Amino acid sequence: MQITIDHITIDVQAGQTVLQAAGSAGIPIPSMCYLPGYSNHPSCMVCLVKDLNTGHLFPSCAMPVSDGMNLSASSGDVLDARREALELLLSDHVGDCEAPCRLSCPAFMDIPRMNRLIALKRMEEALRIVREDIALPLVLGYICPAPCENACRRKKIDEPVSICLLKRVTARDAIVRSTGLEKPEKFTGKRLAVIGTGPAGLAAAFYTLRRGHACVLYDQHEHPGGALRYAIPDDLLPKPMLVADIDSIYALGGEFRLQCRVTGELWEREILPGFDAVILATGFREEYPVEEFGLPALEKGLVIGKKSYTSGKTGVFGCGSIISEQLLAVRSVAQGKMAAMEADAYLTGKTNIRRKPFFDSVIGPLMTEEHKEYVKEATKEPRTDPSQGYLAGFSPDEAVREASRCLHCDCRKPVTCKLRIYADEYGVNRKKFAPAIRKQLTRNLQHELVVYEPEKCIRCGLCVEITRKEPELLGLAFVGRGFDVRIAVPFSKTLQEGLEKAAAACVEGCPTGALAYRSEK
Amino acid sequence: MSQNEQNIHAVVDQIVAECGSSTEAVILILQAIQEEFNYLPDEAMERVCAITEITPSRITGISTFFGQFRHRPAGKHRIRICTGTACHVKGAMQVVDAFRRELKLTGLEDTDSQGLFTVEKVACLGCCTIAPVIRIDSVTYGQVVPERAGEILRNFLVHRASIKEETSPVVSTGSNGQGEIRIGLGSCCIASGSSEVKSELEKTLVDAHIQVDVKQVGCVGICHQVPVLEIVKPGEPAAYYAKIRPDEVKEVVLSHFRPEGFFNRFKTDVIGLFEQILKDGSSGSVRRYQVEERDTPVTEFLGPQINIATENRGVVRPTDLEEYKRSGGFEALSRCLSGMTPQQVIDEIAESELRGRGGAGFPTGKKWQLVKEQAATQKYVICNGDEGDPGAFMDRMILESYPFRVIEGMIIAGYATGASEGIFYIRAEYPLAVSRVQEAIYKCNEAGLLGVDVLGSGFSFQIRIFKGAGAFVCGEETALIASMEGFRGMPRIRPPYPALNGFRGKPTLVNNTETFAVISWIIRHGAEAFARIGINGSRGTKVFALAGKVNRGGLIEVPMGMTIRRIVEEIGGGIAGGKQFKAVQIGGPSGGCIPASLADLTVDFEALTEVGSMMGSGGMVVLDEHDCMVDIAYYFLSFTQNQSCGRCTFCRIGTRRMLELLEKIRSGKGVPDDLKMLEHLAGSVKQGSMCGLGKTAPNPVISTLVYFREEYEAHLDGRCPAGKCTPLIRYSITDQCIGCTKCAQRCPSEAIVYQPFEKHEINQELCIKCDICRQVCPEGAILIT
Ligand SMILES: Cc1cc2nc3c(=O)[nH]c(=O)nc-3n(C[C@H](O)[C@H](O)[C@H](O)COP(=O)(O)O)c2cc1C
Ligand code: SF4
Ligand code: SF4
Ligand code: SF4
Ligand code: SF4
Ligand code: SF4
Ligand code: FES
Ligand code: FES
Ligand code: FES
């Protein structure tokens, strides 16, 4: 038997579904409510394809193949219909993919995960999370003005979580700093020069090194650190802290050429021929005229591609104040990372997937009742003041106490949630069908391992089937019909009673963040 | 265990012993539990799970899916307020509000604080011609005005002791050649008081010693004239007495039949006067029509009709097997069994070009052929009598009035397709249909028409009834089958079609009730005779429930291809009250509104689809200038939205978003972009939904947007031209007011101050637009703008 999808003819067997047939030919079709091994009742409708003979759309996950089918899985109307399915699902969905604090962090640090790990006293893992996005945790732990705390949802209840100090505490221990370094497993053999060792340059070097490239940092001063060292007083940022963060770059294999000003001549003679890529992070333009290098610049600074950080010359990138004046160190650190990712992509011939911010289903302000739902998962304690003073920061116990105040505003499946993945892929407009009044969100924390957030559920029924197959004694059930249908435990029993055995399978099977592990694995 | 729990367990154990403990029995068990406790106590359901193979997940899923099941105790009496289409256009929502107000119900409450009454909205009680209709327990009240809500409740409480359920068949007094009196006892007739008429009739006959056959027949079709008495005497034309009241029965009877014996004659001479009046035709109280007279409403109403599914309408007793046989019943079956091969039967049906009456019009012969060709040893025949369209009651009427005809059709289908079991799927809200079909099945079994070796032919066929639990979507064949198998009534993707893979995975023939009802006629008269009726592509007749703003509503069976105009003007007698004919809504929630300008359109499958409507189940609601098309669209969409099974995204969420847009437009808050979005979403929902419910739900919206766009635009400007959409209208009092104070006394929200002999005023802030003042004002001084 044969069918045709997007002009590709595929040999199929009776009993196969169109989705399976497409999969066998490598034709990508999104699917959410489909799980191999289950009865797959179509519900999400993101797997729609078009029958070119009739012009009708149908869900490919449930449609058995029949000889001579001629289908389209990529025409404009098919993609539009899938996008609308996602947009409709999102119009009935309440959840933040990422917590508001993270969204307002210029470096996009995963704050709630860090908080959860600190609360679990897993400091090294917490530091790893911080270092995903922040190369200088101690430095920023002192001098960041913490826009994240301004966005913290806990602020509406009492006071924001002390995020900045928590971040600092993750890097306080020298041993943790070193064991949590995540050195590259292999080296690429590529060489990269970073000009300037301020916050942007240090961050750029940090991530370049972690990607397995060799990295040489140039600076005209005697010590690395740039503005961090020479413009910030010691009572704000104690020098040993800066040194400790810079030591991590040494530990990663960074090579420093200090007291070496890169001139036009050096640029031509040594930099260009000697390196595969260059990241310019020289700080203020007045102090460093980039015209010397023959690069186009405007009054505010070096001209670079908005998202690509590439200057006029291939392989040359720029970040920090050299592209325009940066008032926040954290922003320079963020740019350093982005430039490094771009340079890495350039060196390895890949694309930087982080260039475009990932789809986010933003709730906006919470209703009063919703705050109550959120507080269920946090301690009622007021904000912790470090007993040894601000400069000393939190003791480990204080850190745990403070981190336990976090409301966990993020979704706990931000990476695997298919709704998010496809929403991103299909470029949805999440507000297209948004109702005038959104649903009120709830959090079911009755289960020790699982959090159930019904307003993220797409009613696919997979969890119901999973509990049936297990079999659970109580399990989960559809309650109601139509728009109001929801998933609940029969006879108003608790989630703990409903999921005695199948909790993990349900979390794995649920295509969204509706059923997720409460805490870090 | 508490006493109460022990008691519940005992009851449940008993029920399970009777219903069985398989998964398939779940609906049956739940129906029995609800019958017992009037709701479903958790303890009872948990007990079911403990002693059967039904899981908590399943019982929860099922019991919350179907409208029939309650999870909170109900009041002692249930007030079922019809919000079907015909009732809706006659103000059912205001009736609902009035009863809720009267019982002081707020929010989601449906039962008053004393637990006396529970208010429920239901779709079509089958008495559309006396809309708006409510039913309290088994007592039906028609033409209910909101203003009378309190009065009705009091009336019910006073009289309820004397009211008993009127579903039991009545035995006739035996034929004696004097002629017979026929009385319609269809649901609609009973609702209009025919059982009172019947008891009065029986009393009269006994008192006057008149020996005449009183025959209880099914629906007579002229539902707008019920209760109807028909008097048939040998050698005389039949006489119809329409809208007859119990107190009129005696005079009518005595005008036709002479009491026996001198003494009786003497006694009745005292009232001989009445007879005189009647014969003179000068009695104004009783409307009498004779079919022989031309141009009377009854001939106009019945004349253009052809009765095939409703053959012998108003003549036969529904469950009288002998009579059914006398009028040609089971002739077709014996012809099939004795002289035709299954293939010949199918060929005959195929040649008749019969198309399924369930809505989509799939060729019946072809469907039978498909089932026949399957090699399975076990096959099923299902009669789809779910009929969820809120404005239609044809199938119910057919089941109530002609159960044998449908059974005969099913047996023939079983023979032709090789099935051995037939199942009636009838909704539990149709108790009369269920009991009549039950009785008919019993009689057929007794007579050897069902069971092993039907009529000695070697062919065996069983029939049973499955009572559906009230979900419109269960009319869809795959959902219907799912619910019979003990699953939530959710459609699945087709293919495979039920013909290949249906009930219990076996080949299954699903046909509509009316489809089965015409089978025997086709076999008896031949395919050609059937194909001569109707027009190309749509052969034979179709039964419609004609209701709304026509003078004469009722169940009609007309040849396919009759124009809308003829149906509305000739059969329906035009628009009531001299109003302007605006549109006709055909096909219920899946159909569309056809404007008066297209009245010359023929009613057939293709023509209706072309103009954006659909044959659907056959609801036909006529609308006049006072009906707002935005409101009609909103009405139908809120029905389908509410009935969506909730499986697929486009239907579950899309219809909801559409409804919200309509609500916005209807309340005057819409902007032009909302119309565009509505149109766009309508297209997406149609295209992306999986089953027919979602695929057709946008039809009422799309068709009104096409034909009545200016009405939508008027709403954007804050006007409802028809004066229907409450947020956009205001009630005021004109100078015609004489200060009688009636409105002030009745206004439930004290929006009118009591000012004897002065012109009254309505406080707009307080007015809730209940319409009561307009109804009570003797001067017509209340104005809606
Ligand atoms: C939402 C929905 C409701 C339906 N309701 C009914 C119904 O009440 N009665 C019916 O006979 N068919 C109904 N149908 C059509 C059935 O699926 C099926 O096509 C029909 O019973 C086949 O009978 P026929 O071939 O005799 O028309 C419905 C379909 C849909 C999509
Ligand atoms: S469920 Fe998916 S889309 Fe929703 S908040 Fe979580 S990650 Fe985002
Ligand atoms: S409560 Fe926690 S997750 Fe929420 S905004 Fe504050 S720090 Fe972020
Ligand atoms: S909670 Fe269950 S029904 Fe909801 S999305 Fe997850 S698996 Fe599907
Ligand atoms: S279209 Fe509506 S009723 Fe039909 S399967 Fe989808 S959700 Fe259910
Ligand atoms: S009922 Fe009519 S006439 Fe009487 S007071 Fe009210 S408006 Fe005036
Ligand atoms: S409908 Fe096919 S994957 Fe959901
Ligand atoms: S703003 Fe993100 S760490 Fe301060
Ligand atoms: S009885 Fe109300 S719509 Fe039919």
PDB file of C-alpha atoms in Angstrom, chain B residues 19-99:
ATOM      1  CA  CYS B  19     -28.624  -4.923  35.675  1.00  0.00           C
ATOM      2  CA  GLY B  20     -25.496  -7.032  35.601  1.00  0.00           C
ATOM      3  CA  SER B  21     -21.970  -6.092  36.570  1.00  0.00           C
ATOM      4  CA  SER B  22     -20.250  -5.612  33.242  1.00  0.00           C
ATOM      5  CA  THR B  23     -18.833  -2.297  32.086  1.00  0.00           C
ATOM      6  CA  GLU B  24     -21.626  -2.003  29.575  1.00  0.00           C
ATOM      7  CA  ALA B  25     -24.195  -1.913  32.339  1.00  0.00           C
ATOM      8  CA  VAL B  26     -22.912   1.319  33.811  1.00  0.00           C
ATOM      9  CA  ILE B  27     -25.587   3.645  32.407  1.00  0.00           C
ATOM     10  CA  LEU B  28     -28.346   1.228  33.266  1.00  0.00           C
ATOM     11  CA  ILE B  29     -27.079   0.945  36.827  1.00  0.00           C
ATOM     12  CA  LEU B  30     -26.766   4.687  37.230  1.00  0.00           C
ATOM     13  CA  GLN B  31     -30.273   5.206  35.883  1.00  0.00           C
ATOM     14  CA  ALA B  32     -31.597   2.728  38.389  1.00  0.00           C
ATOM     15  CA  ILE B  33     -29.718   4.356  41.259  1.00  0.00           C
ATOM     16  CA  GLN B  34     -31.029   7.748  40.321  1.00  0.00           C
ATOM     17  CA  GLU B  35     -34.531   6.373  40.048  1.00  0.00           C
ATOM     18  CA  GLU B  36     -34.158   5.174  43.619  1.00  0.00           C
ATOM     19  CA  PHE B  37     -32.483   8.150  45.299  1.00  0.00           C
ATOM     20  CA  ASN B  38     -33.394  10.896  42.818  1.00  0.00           C
ATOM     21  CA  TYR B  39     -29.677  11.663  42.527  1.00  0.00           C
ATOM     22  CA  LEU B  40     -26.416   9.709  42.566  1.00  0.00           C
ATOM     23  CA  PRO B  41     -24.962   9.496  46.071  1.00  0.00           C
ATOM     24  CA  ASP B  42     -21.179   8.974  46.071  1.00  0.00           C
ATOM     25  CA  GLU B  43     -21.596   6.046  48.457  1.00  0.00           C
ATOM     26  CA  ALA B  44     -23.819   4.302  45.936  1.00  0.00           C
ATOM     27  CA  MET B  45     -21.329   4.777  43.124  1.00  0.00           C
ATOM     28  CA  GLU B  46     -18.458   3.613  45.276  1.00  0.00           C
ATOM     29  CA  ARG B  47     -20.456   0.526  46.109  1.00  0.00           C
ATOM     30  CA  VAL B  48     -21.002  -0.127  42.411  1.00  0.00           C
ATOM     31  CA  CYS B  49     -17.243   0.004  41.870  1.00  0.00           C
ATOM     32  CA  ALA B  50     -16.677  -2.392  44.734  1.00  0.00           C
ATOM     33  CA  ILE B  51     -18.942  -5.093  43.391  1.00  0.00           C
ATOM     34  CA  THR B  52     -18.698  -4.746  39.599  1.00  0.00           C
ATOM     35  CA  GLU B  53     -15.981  -4.407  37.001  1.00  0.00           C
ATOM     36  CA  ILE B  54     -16.871  -0.733  36.657  1.00  0.00           C
ATOM     37  CA  THR B  55     -13.984   1.456  37.822  1.00  0.00           C
ATOM     38  CA  PRO B  56     -14.238   4.712  39.773  1.00  0.00           C
ATOM     39  CA  SER B  57     -12.735   6.526  36.811  1.00  0.00           C
ATOM     40  CA  ARG B  58     -15.389   5.196  34.475  1.00  0.00           C
ATOM     41  CA  ILE B  59     -18.347   5.790  36.738  1.00  0.00           C
ATOM     42  CA  THR B  60     -17.189   9.339  37.390  1.00  0.00           C
ATOM     43  CA  GLY B  61     -16.635   9.984  33.719  1.00  0.00           C
ATOM     44  CA  ILE B  62     -20.034   8.641  32.723  1.00  0.00           C
ATOM     45  CA  SER B  63     -22.092  10.087  35.512  1.00  0.00           C
ATOM     46  CA  THR B  64     -20.784  13.579  34.845  1.00  0.00           C
ATOM     47  CA  PHE B  65     -21.061  13.348  31.086  1.00  0.00           C
ATOM     48  CA  PHE B  66     -24.778  12.845  30.708  1.00  0.00           C
ATOM     49  CA  GLY B  67     -27.354  15.474  31.438  1.00  0.00           C
ATOM     50  CA  GLN B  68     -29.695  12.989  33.005  1.00  0.00           C
ATOM     51  CA  PHE B  69     -27.550  12.390  36.059  1.00  0.00           C
ATOM     52  CA  ARG B  70     -27.628  14.530  39.149  1.00  0.00           C
ATOM     53  CA  HIS B  71     -24.996  14.649  41.852  1.00  0.00           C
ATOM     54  CA  ARG B  72     -27.025  16.641  44.308  1.00  0.00           C
ATOM     55  CA  PRO B  73     -30.375  15.641  45.732  1.00  0.00           C
ATOM     56  CA  ALA B  74     -33.276  17.006  43.763  1.00  0.00           C
ATOM     57  CA  GLY B  75     -36.361  18.626  45.192  1.00  0.00           C
ATOM     58  CA  LYS B  76     -39.511  16.643  45.700  1.00  0.00           C
ATOM     59  CA  HIS B  77     -40.950  17.866  42.426  1.00  0.00           C
ATOM     60  CA  ARG B  78     -39.093  18.620  39.250  1.00  0.00           C
ATOM     61  CA  ILE B  79     -40.021  21.573  37.134  1.00  0.00           C
ATOM     62  CA  ARG B  80     -38.786  20.942  33.645  1.00  0.00           C
ATOM     63  CA  ILE B  81     -38.894  24.116  31.632  1.00  0.00           C
ATOM     64  CA  CYS B  82     -38.626  23.609  27.940  1.00  0.00           C
ATOM     65  CA  THR B  83     -36.031  25.810  26.331  1.00  0.00           C
ATOM     66  CA  GLY B  84     -36.394  24.113  22.978  1.00  0.00           C
ATOM     67  CA  THR B  85     -36.449  26.225  19.857  1.00  0.00           C
ATOM     68  CA  ALA B  86     -40.174  26.811  19.654  1.00  0.00           C
ATOM     69  CA  CYS B  87     -40.350  27.656  23.327  1.00  0.00           C
ATOM     70  CA  HIS B  88     -37.291  29.843  23.083  1.00  0.00           C
ATOM     71  CA  VAL B  89     -38.806  32.033  20.399  1.00  0.00           C
ATOM     72  CA  LYS B  90     -41.901  32.342  22.545  1.00  0.00           C
ATOM     73  CA  GLY B  91     -39.994  33.560  25.581  1.00  0.00           C
ATOM     74  CA  ALA B  92     -38.866  30.458  27.479  1.00  0.00           C
ATOM     75  CA  MET B  93     -35.944  32.228  29.137  1.00  0.00           C
ATOM     76  CA  GLN B  94     -38.294  34.675  30.782  1.00  0.00           C
ATOM     77  CA  VAL B  95     -40.276  31.711  32.035  1.00  0.00           C
ATOM     78  CA  VAL B  96     -37.120  30.196  33.502  1.00  0.00           C
ATOM     79  CA  ASP B  97     -36.297  33.486  35.194  1.00  0.00           C
ATOM     80  CA  ALA B  98     -39.814  33.777  36.539  1.00  0.00           C
ATOM     81  CA  PHE B  99     -39.770  30.345  38.172  1.00  0.00           C
TER      82      PHE B  99
END
